[in-house]
Amino acid sequence: MSRLFAALLLALTCITCQTEARNMNQPRIDKLFEKTKSVCFGRFVMDVPMAAQVVPGPQAFGSRIESLQNDAKGLARRARAKREEVHSKTQTIDRAEVVSLNEGPTAGSWILRYWDDEISKKVGLQDIVGYFAAQPHGFIYPSATRNHKTPEQVLDSLTYIATHLRARDPAEVPQEPGVCLDVGFIADDTGKFQEIFGIGLRFPELPDASFSISTNKDAQQGESFEARRSEARRAALMVPELATAFAKIKTLREGKHRVQQGNGSEALFSRPLDGAPGHWHEFQFEYAGKRFDHRNPSWDAALFTGVAHDQAGSVPSGLSDDEAVALWDRLMASVRLRVVK
């Protein structure tokens, strides 16, 4: 329902107004980007203002990965604690069972195998968790014998992850193929694992602005951005109260937007605050990519202003429309795959 409502708003914006040309010469945004740093996530890298705060987002390489910064020494304790947690359920209705806790394929690493309950054991869904050390950091990699995988196949995957994993300083941008974790790197050019990564950005100089970007290699390709908007436009025509409520929304730009990989689609809106003077921004971008292709994955990005307490449109934007578009364009122009072949 929320996605449909958002789509209706996108459609209504197109109905009520025209795209405006913007002035990209914005001194405040130019000053913000005088010094930049490169931020690596998944197979991507982008250049952001030096003072920008990077908020780690999802990171999954076949399975989600939890990073334990500067806590490689705590892996054994965590693995034993999980083993005891499972063991405590052996006499409950769950009938859990610990299979084994052994040293992993790399120094300081551990692998825990267990049945979470009696049903899992009967259907063969065994949980296998890797506790991987890449000094000084630790990483937890939960996996399982799902999707018809045998325990041996899962262990092979865990061995591959552990032996291709290393620590990475957040300022480092590796030159070889692989995926960046927030404090790690997995060397890989096989493309055989699902890859989901993302980050968020906050800007101390622009406290109400928030940018996010995410990528999903195996995402299903549904209707295009334009097709969804066209469908929403038809639905919006039957909801006159929505059209009235959002008649003042401005479309700053819409349509195709070219990035390194090719053409994506964007829609940039300036919205009035609800019941108060001022405005806020909602910018959206989608790039379809090619499903299962780690060299051309799908990704999307969003920029919001008027953000307070993690809610967009809560306060007046500290950016003018021109400044918001300039910030968006500077960020989007730098998003690129680290390794292009």
mmCIF file of C-alpha atoms in Angstrom:
data_model
loop_
_atom_site.group_PDB
_atom_site.id
_atom_site.type_symbol
_atom_site.label_atom_id
_atom_site.label_comp_id
_atom_site.label_asym_id
_atom_site.label_seq_id
_atom_site.Cartn_x
_atom_site.Cartn_y
_atom_site.Cartn_z
ATOM 1 C CA MET A 1 0.000 0.000 0.000
ATOM 2 C CA SER A 2 2.795 2.449 0.874
ATOM 3 C CA ARG A 3 4.534 1.746 -2.445
ATOM 4 C CA LEU A 4 1.287 2.358 -4.348
ATOM 5 C CA PHE A 5 0.705 5.602 -2.436
ATOM 6 C CA ALA A 6 4.239 6.745 -3.267
ATOM 7 C CA ALA A 7 3.669 5.854 -6.901
ATOM 8 C CA LEU A 8 0.451 7.860 -6.905
ATOM 9 C CA LEU A 9 2.337 10.837 -5.600
ATOM 10 C CA LEU A 10 4.897 10.458 -8.367
ATOM 11 C CA ALA A 11 2.125 10.335 -10.935
ATOM 12 C CA LEU A 12 0.305 13.314 -9.496
ATOM 13 C CA THR A 13 3.456 15.341 -9.588
ATOM 14 C CA CYS A 14 3.731 14.712 -13.310
ATOM 15 C CA ILE A 15 0.098 15.712 -13.827
ATOM 16 C CA THR A 16 0.298 19.032 -12.025
ATOM 17 C CA CYS A 17 3.571 20.533 -13.140
ATOM 18 C CA GLN A 18 6.404 20.691 -15.629
ATOM 19 C CA THR A 19 10.055 19.883 -15.323
ATOM 20 C CA GLU A 20 12.160 22.911 -14.469
ATOM 21 C CA ALA A 21 15.659 23.710 -15.684
ATOM 22 C CA ARG A 22 18.089 24.082 -12.785
ATOM 23 C CA ASN A 23 21.158 26.192 -12.162
ATOM 24 C CA MET A 24 24.001 23.845 -11.191
ATOM 25 C CA ASN A 25 26.401 26.584 -10.055
ATOM 26 C CA GLN A 26 25.738 26.434 -6.319
ATOM 27 C CA PRO A 27 28.517 27.877 -4.105
ATOM 28 C CA ARG A 28 27.426 26.078 -0.916
ATOM 29 C CA ILE A 29 27.413 22.683 -2.647
ATOM 30 C CA ASP A 30 30.662 23.445 -4.455
ATOM 31 C CA LYS A 31 32.311 24.261 -1.127
ATOM 32 C CA LEU A 32 30.959 21.023 0.355
ATOM 33 C CA PHE A 33 32.792 19.033 -2.330
ATOM 34 C CA GLU A 34 36.107 20.926 -2.174
ATOM 35 C CA LYS A 35 37.566 17.927 -0.353
ATOM 36 C CA THR A 36 36.191 14.461 -0.956
ATOM 37 C CA LYS A 37 36.825 10.859 0.026
ATOM 38 C CA SER A 38 36.072 7.644 -1.812
ATOM 39 C CA VAL A 39 33.590 5.255 -0.216
ATOM 40 C CA CYS A 40 33.517 1.614 -1.264
ATOM 41 C CA PHE A 41 30.504 -0.683 -0.876
ATOM 42 C CA GLY A 42 29.913 -3.974 -2.640
ATOM 43 C CA ARG A 43 31.381 -3.647 -6.125
ATOM 44 C CA PHE A 44 30.780 0.110 -6.203
ATOM 45 C CA VAL A 45 32.647 3.228 -5.174
ATOM 46 C CA MET A 46 31.561 6.858 -4.988
ATOM 47 C CA ASP A 47 33.109 10.175 -3.986
ATOM 48 C CA VAL A 48 31.484 12.025 -1.106
ATOM 49 C CA PRO A 49 32.309 15.164 0.898
ATOM 50 C CA MET A 50 35.153 14.605 3.332
ATOM 51 C CA ALA A 51 32.952 15.398 6.338
ATOM 52 C CA ALA A 52 30.099 13.131 5.238
ATOM 53 C CA GLN A 53 29.109 10.477 7.760
ATOM 54 C CA VAL A 54 28.874 7.023 6.201
ATOM 55 C CA VAL A 55 26.168 4.828 7.706
ATOM 56 C CA PRO A 56 26.751 1.114 6.967
ATOM 57 C CA GLY A 57 23.795 -0.513 5.278
ATOM 58 C CA PRO A 58 22.973 -4.090 4.298
ATOM 59 C CA GLN A 59 25.837 -6.341 3.286
ATOM 60 C CA ALA A 60 25.115 -9.805 1.986
ATOM 61 C CA PHE A 61 27.316 -12.086 -0.067
ATOM 62 C CA GLY A 62 25.284 -15.249 -0.410
ATOM 63 C CA SER A 63 24.148 -14.579 3.148
ATOM 64 C CA ARG A 64 24.123 -11.480 5.307
ATOM 65 C CA ILE A 65 27.426 -10.635 6.974
ATOM 66 C CA GLU A 66 27.783 -9.033 10.381
ATOM 67 C CA SER A 67 30.995 -7.066 10.925
ATOM 68 C CA LEU A 68 32.612 -6.941 14.371
ATOM 69 C CA GLN A 69 35.054 -4.070 14.185
ATOM 70 C CA ASN A 70 38.255 -4.713 16.166
ATOM 71 C CA ASP A 71 36.735 -7.798 17.774
ATOM 72 C CA ALA A 72 38.385 -10.784 16.109
ATOM 73 C CA LYS A 73 39.411 -11.987 19.575
ATOM 74 C CA GLY A 74 35.783 -12.195 20.625
ATOM 75 C CA LEU A 75 34.782 -14.720 17.960
ATOM 76 C CA ALA A 76 35.478 -17.813 20.080
ATOM 77 C CA ARG A 77 33.412 -16.372 22.916
ATOM 78 C CA ARG A 78 30.527 -15.574 20.588
ATOM 79 C CA ALA A 79 30.631 -19.010 18.974
ATOM 80 C CA ARG A 80 30.597 -20.744 22.368
ATOM 81 C CA ALA A 81 27.759 -18.514 23.558
ATOM 82 C CA LYS A 82 25.682 -19.453 20.521
ATOM 83 C CA ARG A 83 26.458 -23.124 21.094
ATOM 84 C CA GLU A 84 25.249 -22.837 24.699
ATOM 85 C CA GLU A 85 22.123 -21.009 23.553
ATOM 86 C CA VAL A 86 21.282 -23.879 21.208
ATOM 87 C CA HIS A 87 22.185 -26.462 23.844
ATOM 88 C CA SER A 88 19.801 -24.810 26.313
ATOM 89 C CA LYS A 89 16.959 -25.573 23.900
ATOM 90 C CA THR A 90 17.686 -29.298 23.651
ATOM 91 C CA GLN A 91 15.254 -30.093 26.457
ATOM 92 C CA THR A 92 12.531 -27.690 25.313
ATOM 93 C CA ILE A 93 9.739 -28.243 22.840
ATOM 94 C CA ASP A 94 12.112 -27.084 20.077
ATOM 95 C CA ARG A 95 14.398 -30.110 20.586
ATOM 96 C CA ALA A 96 17.396 -28.198 19.198
ATOM 97 C CA GLU A 97 20.705 -30.033 18.805
ATOM 98 C CA VAL A 98 24.315 -28.957 18.515
ATOM 99 C CA VAL A 99 26.104 -30.895 15.793
ATOM 100 C CA SER A 100 29.610 -29.495 16.193
ATOM 101 C CA LEU A 101 31.769 -26.486 16.959
ATOM 102 C CA ASN A 102 35.127 -26.709 15.225
ATOM 103 C CA GLU A 103 37.965 -24.435 14.215
ATOM 104 C CA GLY A 104 37.404 -22.819 10.842
ATOM 105 C CA PRO A 105 39.528 -22.860 7.691
ATOM 106 C CA THR A 106 41.514 -19.743 8.678
ATOM 107 C CA ALA A 107 43.364 -18.799 11.860
ATOM 108 C CA GLY A 108 41.095 -17.644 14.670
ATOM 109 C CA SER A 109 37.920 -18.751 12.866
ATOM 110 C CA TRP A 110 35.181 -21.135 13.981
ATOM 111 C CA ILE A 111 32.271 -22.996 12.409
ATOM 112 C CA LEU A 112 29.180 -23.951 14.389
ATOM 113 C CA ARG A 113 26.662 -26.502 13.098
ATOM 114 C CA TYR A 114 23.288 -27.141 14.724
ATOM 115 C CA TRP A 115 19.649 -28.110 14.273
ATOM 116 C CA ASP A 116 17.430 -25.276 15.459
ATOM 117 C CA ASP A 117 14.484 -27.557 16.203
ATOM 118 C CA GLU A 118 13.096 -31.025 15.595
ATOM 119 C CA ILE A 119 11.306 -29.993 12.404
ATOM 120 C CA SER A 120 14.506 -28.572 10.914
ATOM 121 C CA LYS A 121 16.257 -31.856 11.618
ATOM 122 C CA LYS A 122 13.508 -33.893 9.971
ATOM 123 C CA VAL A 123 13.512 -31.821 6.784
ATOM 124 C CA GLY A 124 17.297 -31.388 6.700
ATOM 125 C CA LEU A 125 17.586 -27.644 7.353
ATOM 126 C CA GLN A 126 20.836 -27.450 9.282
ATOM 127 C CA ASP A 127 22.193 -24.072 10.393
ATOM 128 C CA ILE A 128 25.908 -23.589 9.786
ATOM 129 C CA VAL A 129 27.465 -20.358 11.047
ATOM 130 C CA GLY A 130 30.945 -19.134 10.227
ATOM 131 C CA TYR A 131 32.809 -16.944 12.714
ATOM 132 C CA PHE A 132 35.627 -15.568 10.562
ATOM 133 C CA ALA A 133 38.694 -13.641 11.710
ATOM 134 C CA ALA A 134 40.396 -11.079 9.494
ATOM 135 C CA GLN A 135 42.593 -9.292 11.999
ATOM 136 C CA PRO A 136 41.772 -7.099 13.726
ATOM 137 C CA HIS A 137 38.118 -7.575 12.754
ATOM 138 C CA GLY A 138 35.647 -10.424 13.071
ATOM 139 C CA PHE A 139 32.781 -11.384 10.795
ATOM 140 C CA ILE A 140 29.752 -13.584 11.417
ATOM 141 C CA TYR A 141 28.368 -15.411 8.402
ATOM 142 C CA PRO A 142 25.164 -17.418 9.054
ATOM 143 C CA SER A 143 24.255 -20.008 6.462
ATOM 144 C CA ALA A 144 22.104 -23.116 6.200
ATOM 145 C CA THR A 145 21.411 -26.195 4.092
ATOM 146 C CA ARG A 146 18.514 -24.530 2.305
ATOM 147 C CA ASN A 147 17.780 -24.521 -1.414
ATOM 148 C CA HIS A 148 18.732 -28.193 -1.685
ATOM 149 C CA LYS A 149 22.304 -27.570 -0.521
ATOM 150 C CA THR A 150 24.064 -30.304 1.406
ATOM 151 C CA PRO A 151 26.149 -29.579 4.518
ATOM 152 C CA GLU A 152 29.265 -30.273 2.458
ATOM 153 C CA GLN A 153 28.256 -27.682 -0.138
ATOM 154 C CA VAL A 154 27.584 -25.092 2.554
ATOM 155 C CA LEU A 155 30.933 -25.812 4.203
ATOM 156 C CA ASP A 156 32.650 -25.412 0.830
ATOM 157 C CA SER A 157 31.035 -21.980 0.460
ATOM 158 C CA LEU A 158 32.068 -21.001 3.977
ATOM 159 C CA THR A 159 35.630 -22.073 3.244
ATOM 160 C CA TYR A 160 35.611 -19.958 0.084
ATOM 161 C CA ILE A 161 34.350 -16.902 1.986
ATOM 162 C CA ALA A 162 36.825 -17.327 4.842
ATOM 163 C CA THR A 163 39.852 -17.809 2.582
ATOM 164 C CA HIS A 164 38.967 -14.862 0.323
ATOM 165 C CA LEU A 165 38.145 -12.473 3.164
ATOM 166 C CA ARG A 166 40.526 -9.837 4.505
ATOM 167 C CA ALA A 167 40.327 -6.709 6.596
ATOM 168 C CA ARG A 168 39.950 -3.359 4.843
ATOM 169 C CA ASP A 169 40.464 0.145 6.104
ATOM 170 C CA PRO A 170 37.362 2.210 5.219
ATOM 171 C CA ALA A 171 39.582 4.583 3.225
ATOM 172 C CA GLU A 172 40.954 1.773 1.039
ATOM 173 C CA VAL A 173 39.440 1.206 -2.396
ATOM 174 C CA PRO A 174 40.681 -2.192 -3.633
ATOM 175 C CA GLN A 175 41.674 -2.451 -7.267
ATOM 176 C CA GLU A 176 40.953 -6.151 -7.712
ATOM 177 C CA PRO A 177 37.509 -7.693 -8.314
ATOM 178 C CA GLY A 178 35.468 -8.370 -5.196
ATOM 179 C CA VAL A 179 33.043 -6.804 -2.750
ATOM 180 C CA CYS A 180 33.703 -4.214 -0.057
ATOM 181 C CA LEU A 181 32.293 -4.749 3.419
ATOM 182 C CA ASP A 182 32.296 -1.862 5.882
ATOM 183 C CA VAL A 183 35.646 -3.032 7.346
ATOM 184 C CA GLY A 184 36.440 -5.951 5.065
ATOM 185 C CA PHE A 185 36.867 -7.158 1.505
ATOM 186 C CA ILE A 186 36.042 -10.454 -0.207
ATOM 187 C CA ALA A 187 38.088 -11.081 -3.344
ATOM 188 C CA ASP A 188 35.801 -12.613 -5.948
ATOM 189 C CA ASP A 189 35.031 -12.465 -9.652
ATOM 190 C CA THR A 190 32.797 -15.533 -9.935
ATOM 191 C CA GLY A 191 29.420 -13.854 -9.535
ATOM 192 C CA LYS A 192 28.021 -17.048 -8.034
ATOM 193 C CA PHE A 193 26.838 -15.455 -4.773
ATOM 194 C CA GLN A 194 23.859 -13.184 -4.276
ATOM 195 C CA GLU A 195 25.116 -9.648 -3.563
ATOM 196 C CA ILE A 196 23.160 -7.017 -1.627
ATOM 197 C CA PHE A 197 24.972 -3.922 -0.392
ATOM 198 C CA GLY A 198 24.152 -0.372 0.575
ATOM 199 C CA ILE A 199 25.198 2.682 2.532
ATOM 200 C CA GLY A 200 23.660 5.877 3.820
ATOM 201 C CA LEU A 201 25.158 9.360 3.982
ATOM 202 C CA ARG A 202 24.504 12.233 6.367
ATOM 203 C CA PHE A 203 26.115 15.644 6.048
ATOM 204 C CA PRO A 204 27.023 17.709 9.154
ATOM 205 C CA GLU A 205 26.825 20.889 7.076
ATOM 206 C CA LEU A 206 23.350 19.876 5.832
ATOM 207 C CA PRO A 207 21.733 18.311 8.906
ATOM 208 C CA ASP A 208 18.322 17.680 7.351
ATOM 209 C CA ALA A 209 19.651 15.959 4.176
ATOM 210 C CA SER A 210 19.982 12.187 3.842
ATOM 211 C CA PHE A 211 21.251 10.116 0.904
ATOM 212 C CA SER A 212 21.085 6.336 0.499
ATOM 213 C CA ILE A 213 22.143 3.881 -2.173
ATOM 214 C CA SER A 214 21.716 0.124 -2.481
ATOM 215 C CA THR A 215 22.495 -2.609 -4.994
ATOM 216 C CA ASN A 216 21.012 -6.058 -5.522
ATOM 217 C CA LYS A 217 22.645 -8.345 -8.086
ATOM 218 C CA ASP A 218 19.877 -10.948 -8.273
ATOM 219 C CA ALA A 219 16.882 -8.618 -8.013
ATOM 220 C CA GLN A 220 13.919 -9.631 -10.120
ATOM 221 C CA GLN A 221 13.216 -7.215 -12.926
ATOM 222 C CA GLY A 222 9.574 -6.198 -12.700
ATOM 223 C CA GLU A 223 7.862 -3.336 -14.477
ATOM 224 C CA SER A 224 10.078 -0.437 -15.403
ATOM 225 C CA PHE A 225 10.150 2.785 -13.427
ATOM 226 C CA GLU A 226 8.290 4.504 -16.265
ATOM 227 C CA ALA A 227 5.658 1.746 -16.557
ATOM 228 C CA ARG A 228 4.899 1.927 -12.836
ATOM 229 C CA ARG A 229 4.501 5.679 -13.052
ATOM 230 C CA SER A 230 2.193 5.376 -16.048
ATOM 231 C CA GLU A 231 0.031 2.887 -14.188
ATOM 232 C CA ALA A 232 -0.008 5.102 -11.101
ATOM 233 C CA ARG A 233 -0.977 8.091 -13.229
ATOM 234 C CA ARG A 234 -4.086 6.288 -14.437
ATOM 235 C CA ALA A 235 -4.991 5.356 -10.854
ATOM 236 C CA ALA A 236 -4.383 8.927 -9.673
ATOM 237 C CA LEU A 237 -6.948 10.287 -12.100
ATOM 238 C CA MET A 238 -9.606 8.441 -10.101
ATOM 239 C CA VAL A 239 -8.524 10.011 -6.778
ATOM 240 C CA PRO A 240 -9.286 13.733 -7.101
ATOM 241 C CA GLU A 241 -8.544 14.467 -3.431
ATOM 242 C CA LEU A 242 -4.969 13.280 -3.927
ATOM 243 C CA ALA A 243 -4.598 15.434 -7.017
ATOM 244 C CA THR A 244 -5.819 18.442 -5.029
ATOM 245 C CA ALA A 245 -3.592 17.705 -2.030
ATOM 246 C CA PHE A 246 -0.450 17.501 -4.128
ATOM 247 C CA ALA A 247 -1.183 20.171 -6.710
ATOM 248 C CA LYS A 248 1.667 22.276 -5.322
ATOM 249 C CA ILE A 249 4.338 19.606 -5.736
ATOM 250 C CA LYS A 250 7.029 20.639 -8.198
ATOM 251 C CA THR A 251 8.767 18.257 -10.564
ATOM 252 C CA LEU A 252 12.349 19.470 -10.735
ATOM 253 C CA ARG A 253 13.443 16.798 -13.188
ATOM 254 C CA GLU A 254 12.220 13.440 -14.468
ATOM 255 C CA GLY A 255 13.139 10.875 -17.089
ATOM 256 C CA LYS A 256 16.322 9.110 -18.085
ATOM 257 C CA HIS A 257 19.526 9.779 -16.209
ATOM 258 C CA ARG A 258 22.776 8.353 -17.491
ATOM 259 C CA VAL A 259 25.254 6.759 -15.098
ATOM 260 C CA GLN A 260 28.470 4.851 -15.716
ATOM 261 C CA GLN A 261 26.673 1.609 -16.596
ATOM 262 C CA GLY A 262 24.026 3.147 -18.847
ATOM 263 C CA ASN A 263 20.637 4.816 -18.612
ATOM 264 C CA GLY A 264 18.621 4.729 -15.429
ATOM 265 C CA SER A 265 15.465 6.598 -14.488
ATOM 266 C CA GLU A 266 14.999 9.408 -12.012
ATOM 267 C CA ALA A 267 12.271 11.599 -10.569
ATOM 268 C CA LEU A 268 13.125 14.678 -8.489
ATOM 269 C CA PHE A 269 10.384 16.396 -6.475
ATOM 270 C CA SER A 270 10.055 19.419 -4.233
ATOM 271 C CA ARG A 271 7.123 18.936 -1.862
ATOM 272 C CA PRO A 272 5.298 21.384 0.420
ATOM 273 C CA LEU A 273 5.397 20.721 4.133
ATOM 274 C CA ASP A 274 2.177 19.380 5.571
ATOM 275 C CA GLY A 275 0.344 22.266 7.217
ATOM 276 C CA ALA A 276 3.403 24.494 7.550
ATOM 277 C CA PRO A 277 5.424 26.897 5.400
ATOM 278 C CA GLY A 278 8.469 25.525 3.600
ATOM 279 C CA HIS A 279 9.312 22.596 1.379
ATOM 280 C CA TRP A 280 11.255 19.317 1.358
ATOM 281 C CA HIS A 281 12.748 17.105 -1.338
ATOM 282 C CA GLU A 282 12.304 13.533 -2.494
ATOM 283 C CA PHE A 283 14.667 12.326 -5.218
ATOM 284 C CA GLN A 284 14.563 8.752 -6.538
ATOM 285 C CA PHE A 285 16.696 6.824 -9.057
ATOM 286 C CA GLU A 286 16.600 3.274 -10.391
ATOM 287 C CA TYR A 287 18.982 1.405 -12.662
ATOM 288 C CA ALA A 288 17.695 -1.994 -13.827
ATOM 289 C CA GLY A 289 21.038 -3.617 -14.624
ATOM 290 C CA LYS A 290 21.126 -7.245 -15.729
ATOM 291 C CA ARG A 291 19.929 -9.881 -13.296
ATOM 292 C CA PHE A 292 22.634 -12.268 -11.981
ATOM 293 C CA ASP A 293 25.399 -10.208 -13.644
ATOM 294 C CA HIS A 294 27.879 -9.050 -10.994
ATOM 295 C CA ARG A 295 29.449 -6.734 -13.567
ATOM 296 C CA ASN A 296 26.169 -4.962 -14.260
ATOM 297 C CA PRO A 297 23.993 -5.179 -11.118
ATOM 298 C CA SER A 298 20.826 -3.220 -10.477
ATOM 299 C CA TRP A 299 20.929 -0.349 -7.995
ATOM 300 C CA ASP A 300 18.843 2.497 -6.709
ATOM 301 C CA ALA A 301 19.429 5.737 -4.833
ATOM 302 C CA ALA A 302 17.391 8.298 -2.920
ATOM 303 C CA LEU A 303 17.920 11.759 -1.479
ATOM 304 C CA PHE A 304 15.605 13.339 1.082
ATOM 305 C CA THR A 305 15.696 16.716 2.765
ATOM 306 C CA GLY A 306 13.578 18.006 5.623
ATOM 307 C CA VAL A 307 14.690 14.963 7.605
ATOM 308 C CA ALA A 308 14.294 14.924 11.395
ATOM 309 C CA HIS A 309 14.082 11.856 13.619
ATOM 310 C CA ASP A 310 14.599 9.696 10.492
ATOM 311 C CA GLN A 311 11.432 11.069 8.914
ATOM 312 C CA ALA A 312 11.543 13.076 5.674
ATOM 313 C CA GLY A 313 9.335 16.132 5.438
ATOM 314 C CA SER A 314 9.385 16.730 9.184
ATOM 315 C CA VAL A 315 11.119 20.109 8.997
ATOM 316 C CA PRO A 316 11.668 22.699 6.264
ATOM 317 C CA SER A 317 14.496 21.832 3.912
ATOM 318 C CA GLY A 318 17.741 23.654 4.510
ATOM 319 C CA LEU A 319 18.415 23.437 0.766
ATOM 320 C CA SER A 320 16.868 25.365 -2.063
ATOM 321 C CA ASP A 321 15.639 23.375 -5.063
ATOM 322 C CA ASP A 322 18.758 24.328 -7.019
ATOM 323 C CA GLU A 323 21.043 23.276 -4.168
ATOM 324 C CA ALA A 324 19.275 19.941 -3.714
ATOM 325 C CA VAL A 325 19.600 19.131 -7.418
ATOM 326 C CA ALA A 326 23.259 20.177 -7.385
ATOM 327 C CA LEU A 327 23.962 17.920 -4.392
ATOM 328 C CA TRP A 328 22.176 15.021 -6.096
ATOM 329 C CA ASP A 329 24.070 15.471 -9.346
ATOM 330 C CA ARG A 330 27.458 15.658 -7.646
ATOM 331 C CA LEU A 331 26.787 12.440 -5.757
ATOM 332 C CA MET A 332 25.230 10.542 -8.645
ATOM 333 C CA ALA A 333 27.959 11.512 -11.099
ATOM 334 C CA SER A 334 30.549 9.754 -8.924
ATOM 335 C CA VAL A 335 28.761 6.399 -8.481
ATOM 336 C CA ARG A 336 30.650 3.758 -10.438
ATOM 337 C CA LEU A 337 31.748 0.144 -10.479
ATOM 338 C CA ARG A 338 35.265 -0.180 -9.050
ATOM 339 C CA VAL A 339 36.358 -2.727 -11.647
ATOM 340 C CA VAL A 340 35.058 -2.455 -15.207
ATOM 341 C CA LYS A 341 35.826 -5.144 -17.763
#
